[in-house]
Short mmCIF file of C-alpha atoms in Angstrom, two decimals:
data_model
loop_
_atom_site.label_atom_id
_atom_site.label_comp_id
_atom_site.label_asym_id
_atom_site.label_seq_id
_atom_site.Cartn_x
_atom_site.Cartn_y
_atom_site.Cartn_z
CA PHE A 1 23.43 -5.88 28.25
CA LEU A 2 24.90 -7.92 31.11
CA LEU A 3 23.16 -9.60 34.03
CA CYS A 4 25.71 -10.77 36.60
CA SER A 5 26.37 -11.42 40.27
CA ASP A 6 28.74 -9.32 42.38
CA GLY A 7 31.20 -12.18 42.06
CA LEU A 8 31.81 -10.89 38.55
CA SER A 9 31.18 -7.16 38.81
CA GLY A 10 33.73 -6.81 41.60
CA TYR A 11 36.59 -7.87 39.32
CA LEU A 12 35.82 -5.89 36.17
CA GLU A 13 35.62 -2.14 35.63
CA GLU A 14 33.01 -0.54 33.35
CA VAL A 15 35.61 0.58 30.82
CA GLU A 16 37.02 -2.94 30.56
CA LEU A 17 33.53 -4.41 30.25
CA ALA A 18 32.78 -2.06 27.37
CA ARG A 19 35.99 -3.14 25.61
CA LEU A 20 35.21 -6.82 26.11
CA PHE A 21 31.68 -6.34 24.76
CA ALA A 22 33.14 -4.73 21.65
CA GLU A 23 35.88 -7.31 21.06
CA THR A 24 34.32 -10.64 22.07
CA PRO A 25 31.80 -12.65 20.01
CA GLU A 26 28.36 -12.76 21.63
CA ASP A 27 28.28 -16.52 22.07
CA ALA A 28 31.64 -16.51 23.91
CA LEU A 29 31.21 -13.37 25.98
CA SER A 30 29.62 -14.86 29.11
CA GLN A 31 32.32 -17.52 29.53
CA ARG A 32 35.07 -14.98 28.82
CA LEU A 33 33.82 -12.72 31.62
CA ILE A 34 33.56 -15.63 34.09
CA ASP A 35 37.07 -16.84 33.21
CA LEU A 36 38.53 -13.37 33.79
CA ALA A 37 36.84 -13.08 37.18
CA ASN A 38 38.19 -16.49 38.22
CA GLU A 39 41.69 -15.60 37.04
CA ARG A 40 41.57 -12.53 39.26
CA GLY A 41 40.73 -14.53 42.34
CA GLY A 42 37.00 -14.93 42.21
CA LYS A 43 35.86 -16.19 45.61
CA ASP A 44 32.09 -16.04 45.19
CA ASN A 45 29.63 -17.78 42.92
CA ILE A 46 30.08 -16.13 39.56
CA THR A 47 27.09 -15.83 37.25
CA ALA A 48 26.91 -13.91 33.98
CA VAL A 49 24.20 -13.73 31.35
CA VAL A 50 24.59 -11.59 28.25
CA VAL A 51 21.27 -10.50 26.77
CA LYS A 52 20.87 -8.97 23.33
CA VAL A 53 17.70 -6.98 22.77
CA PRO A 54 16.56 -6.70 19.13
CA ASP A 55 16.72 -3.22 17.72
CA ALA A 56 13.22 -2.00 18.55
CA GLU A 57 13.79 1.25 16.73
CA SER A 58 13.98 -0.47 13.36
CA GLY A 59 10.52 -1.94 13.92
CA VAL A 60 9.17 1.45 14.94
CA ASP A 61 10.74 3.07 11.90
CA ARG A 62 9.26 0.42 9.60
CA LEU A 63 5.81 0.92 11.09
CA ALA A 64 6.13 4.70 10.75
CA ARG A 65 7.08 4.35 7.08
CA GLU A 66 4.10 2.09 6.42
CA VAL A 67 1.69 4.51 8.10
CA ASN A 68 3.17 7.49 6.23
CA LEU A 69 2.85 5.62 2.94
CA LYS A 70 -0.81 4.82 3.63
CA MET A 71 -1.56 8.42 4.60
CA GLU A 72 0.20 9.69 1.50
CA VAL A 73 -1.72 7.51 -0.95
CA LEU A 74 -5.03 8.33 0.76
CA HIS A 75 -4.34 12.06 0.63
CA LYS A 76 -3.51 11.93 -3.09
CA MET A 77 -6.80 10.26 -3.97
CA PRO A 78 -9.40 12.68 -5.38
CA LEU A 79 -12.01 11.09 -3.12
CA PHE A 80 -10.14 12.07 0.06
CA ARG A 81 -8.37 15.26 -1.03
CA HIS A 82 -10.60 17.57 1.06
CA LEU A 83 -10.15 15.68 4.34
CA THR A 84 -8.04 17.02 7.19
CA TYR A 85 -5.22 15.00 8.70
CA GLN A 86 -7.44 13.87 11.58
CA GLU A 87 -10.18 12.83 9.15
CA LEU A 88 -7.68 10.90 7.04
CA VAL A 89 -6.60 9.06 10.18
CA ARG A 90 -10.21 8.00 10.72
CA VAL A 91 -10.31 6.63 7.18
CA LEU A 92 -6.95 4.93 7.68
CA ASN A 93 -8.32 3.13 10.73
CA ILE A 94 -10.88 1.27 8.62
CA THR A 95 -8.38 0.08 6.01
CA GLU A 96 -6.56 -3.21 5.78
CA VAL A 97 -3.53 -4.28 3.77
CA ARG A 98 -3.89 -7.17 1.34
CA ALA A 99 -0.76 -8.92 0.06
CA MET A 100 -0.80 -10.57 -3.36
CA ASP A 101 1.54 -12.98 -5.11
CA THR A 102 2.42 -12.78 -8.78
CA ASP A 103 -0.58 -13.64 -11.01
CA GLN A 104 -2.92 -13.87 -8.01
CA GLN A 105 -6.35 -12.50 -8.91
CA LEU A 106 -7.79 -9.65 -6.88
CA VAL A 107 -11.02 -8.96 -8.78
CA GLU A 108 -13.06 -11.18 -11.10
CA GLU A 109 -14.86 -9.53 -14.01
CA GLY A 110 -18.64 -9.66 -13.48
CA ASP A 111 -18.50 -10.16 -9.70
CA GLU A 112 -20.32 -7.73 -7.44
CA GLY A 113 -17.81 -5.38 -5.85
CA ASP A 114 -17.85 -3.71 -2.44
CA GLU A 115 -14.20 -2.72 -1.98
CA LEU A 116 -11.92 0.14 -3.01
CA PHE A 117 -8.30 -0.82 -3.70
CA ILE A 118 -5.22 1.42 -3.58
CA VAL A 119 -1.85 0.06 -4.69
CA LEU A 120 0.81 0.54 -1.99
CA THR A 121 3.64 -1.45 -3.57
CA GLY A 122 4.01 -3.60 -6.65
CA LEU A 123 2.08 -3.61 -9.92
CA VAL A 124 -1.35 -4.94 -10.95
CA ARG A 125 -2.98 -5.31 -14.35
CA VAL A 126 -6.57 -4.58 -15.33
CA HIS A 127 -7.69 -7.09 -17.92
CA SER A 128 -10.47 -9.08 -19.52
CA GLY A 129 -9.20 -12.56 -20.21
CA GLU A 130 -5.87 -12.14 -22.00
CA ALA A 131 -6.60 -8.56 -23.12
CA VAL A 132 -4.81 -6.11 -20.81
CA PHE A 133 -6.35 -2.63 -20.55
CA THR A 134 -3.86 -0.94 -18.24
CA HIS A 135 -1.41 -1.39 -15.37
CA LEU A 136 -1.64 0.29 -11.97
CA GLY A 137 1.32 1.03 -9.71
CA PRO A 138 1.90 2.59 -6.26
CA GLY A 139 -0.58 5.35 -5.44
CA GLN A 140 -3.08 4.37 -8.14
CA HIS A 141 -6.49 3.01 -7.27
CA LEU A 142 -9.51 1.16 -8.62
CA GLY A 143 -13.05 0.41 -7.58
CA GLU A 144 -14.03 3.64 -5.81
CA MET A 145 -17.56 3.45 -7.25
CA ALA A 146 -17.97 0.08 -5.50
CA LEU A 147 -18.23 2.10 -2.28
CA VAL A 148 -21.59 3.53 -3.38
CA ASP A 149 -23.15 0.95 -5.70
CA LYS A 150 -23.20 -2.80 -6.31
CA ALA A 151 -22.52 -2.81 -10.02
CA PRO A 152 -20.61 -5.83 -11.37
CA ARG A 153 -16.88 -5.36 -11.85
CA SER A 154 -16.18 -4.24 -15.41
CA ALA A 155 -12.81 -6.02 -15.59
CA SER A 156 -10.57 -8.44 -13.73
CA VAL A 157 -7.50 -7.36 -11.76
CA SER A 158 -4.43 -9.52 -11.13
CA ALA A 159 -0.94 -8.94 -9.74
CA ASP A 160 1.96 -8.64 -12.16
CA GLU A 161 4.40 -9.01 -9.26
CA PRO A 162 4.24 -9.36 -5.46
CA SER A 163 2.08 -6.43 -4.39
CA LYS A 164 0.36 -4.86 -1.40
CA LEU A 165 -2.93 -3.00 -1.64
CA LEU A 166 -4.85 -0.86 0.81
CA VAL A 167 -8.48 -2.01 1.01
CA ILE A 168 -11.59 -0.10 2.14
CA ARG A 169 -14.89 -1.97 2.43
CA ARG A 170 -18.25 -0.37 1.70
CA ARG A 171 -19.76 -1.18 5.11
CA ASP A 172 -16.84 0.45 6.94
CA PHE A 173 -16.95 3.44 4.61
CA PHE A 174 -20.66 3.99 5.29
CA ASP A 175 -20.09 3.58 9.01
CA ILE A 176 -17.80 6.63 8.97
CA ILE A 177 -20.29 8.62 6.90
CA ARG A 178 -23.13 7.87 9.31
CA LYS A 179 -21.09 8.90 12.33
CA ASP A 180 -19.37 12.04 10.97
CA HIS A 181 -21.46 14.47 8.93
CA ALA A 182 -18.48 16.73 8.17
CA ILE A 183 -16.64 13.88 6.49
CA ALA A 184 -19.86 12.84 4.73
CA VAL A 185 -20.27 16.28 3.12
CA LYS A 186 -16.66 16.38 1.96
CA LEU A 187 -16.86 12.89 0.49
CA LEU A 188 -20.12 13.77 -1.29
CA TRP A 189 -18.48 16.75 -2.98
CA SER A 190 -15.49 14.62 -3.89
CA PHE A 191 -17.72 11.95 -5.43
CA LEU A 192 -19.51 14.62 -7.46
CA GLY A 193 -16.15 15.91 -8.65
CA VAL A 194 -15.02 12.42 -9.67
CA LEU A 195 -18.28 11.75 -11.53
CA THR A 196 -18.14 15.15 -13.27
CA GLU A 197 -14.59 14.53 -14.43
CA ARG A 198 -15.50 11.07 -15.70
CA LEU A 199 -18.53 12.46 -17.56
CA ARG A 200 -16.38 15.17 -19.12
CA THR A 201 -13.80 12.61 -20.20
CA THR A 202 -16.50 10.34 -21.64
CA ASN A 203 -18.03 13.22 -23.61
CA LEU A 204 -14.63 14.11 -25.05
CA GLN A 205 -14.01 10.51 -26.04
CA LEU A 206 -17.45 10.26 -27.65
CA GLY A 207 -16.83 13.49 -29.53
CA GLU A 208 -13.47 12.25 -30.76
CA ALA A 209 -15.00 8.93 -31.79
CA LYS A 210 -17.80 10.74 -33.63
CA ASP A 211 -15.34 12.99 -35.46
CA LYS A 212 -13.22 9.99 -36.36
CA SER A 213 -16.27 8.10 -37.62
CA MET A 214 -17.26 11.05 -39.78
CA GLU A 215 -13.73 11.28 -41.17
CA VAL A 216 -13.73 7.57 -41.94
CA ALA A 217 -17.17 7.80 -43.55
CA ALA A 218 -16.10 10.79 -45.63
CA ALA A 219 -12.93 9.01 -46.72
CA GLU A 220 -14.89 5.90 -47.69
CA LEU A 221 -17.39 8.00 -49.64
CA THR A 222 -14.60 9.81 -51.45
CA ASP A 223 -12.92 6.51 -52.24
CA ASP A 224 -16.18 5.11 -53.58
CA LEU A 225 -16.66 8.15 -55.81
CA LEU A 226 -13.11 7.99 -57.13
CA THR A 227 -13.24 4.27 -57.86
CA ALA A 228 -16.77 4.13 -59.25
CA PRO A 229 -16.90 3.23 -62.98
CA GLU A 230 -17.71 6.12 -65.29
CA SER A 231 -21.21 6.03 -66.82
CA GLU A 232 -21.41 6.09 -70.61
#
């Protein structure tokens, strides 16, 4: 927009000003306006300052997208699936965003953990030394049990590429639980659901491992019988 004295505004109509704003480079606009006013008989002190305000809407839009992304990943987590929008906002208020560079380590195997991590953007790997167990991308999480116990981390976590993670600390998590019993009950049920699902998965894996072991043992026994030398 334009800040000017009446020594300028008296010689230029609004329509012409709009055209000049559209046609003239920003760094030359002020002098162009002053020159025109002088050419048309400017008799007063002529002052003109052209001010460009950054597009505030783009910043607002970016912030809105970031908040929506955080709310979306929180809502998709089994731990928070029973919370209302207002309750999710309370959880969101205790989070922070942690940026990571490629190969930067987030978690060290064996360290005591007290944070839950949710991947917002990027990709991280769960590993022990050079052995990689899995990769986690946007919306996936790790470390939710660190919110309720102090067990050592079972693996290390590092960034495969520049990444951003949403972080919730145990002390902030418990602060919400102490202050809001409704949220506490919902989170308790969610934790029970998560533990039940993990126990069910573990039992299935143990059953499959047992069946596989029996198959291997049976195959080895059969092989031994078939290859054993015949007795005379």
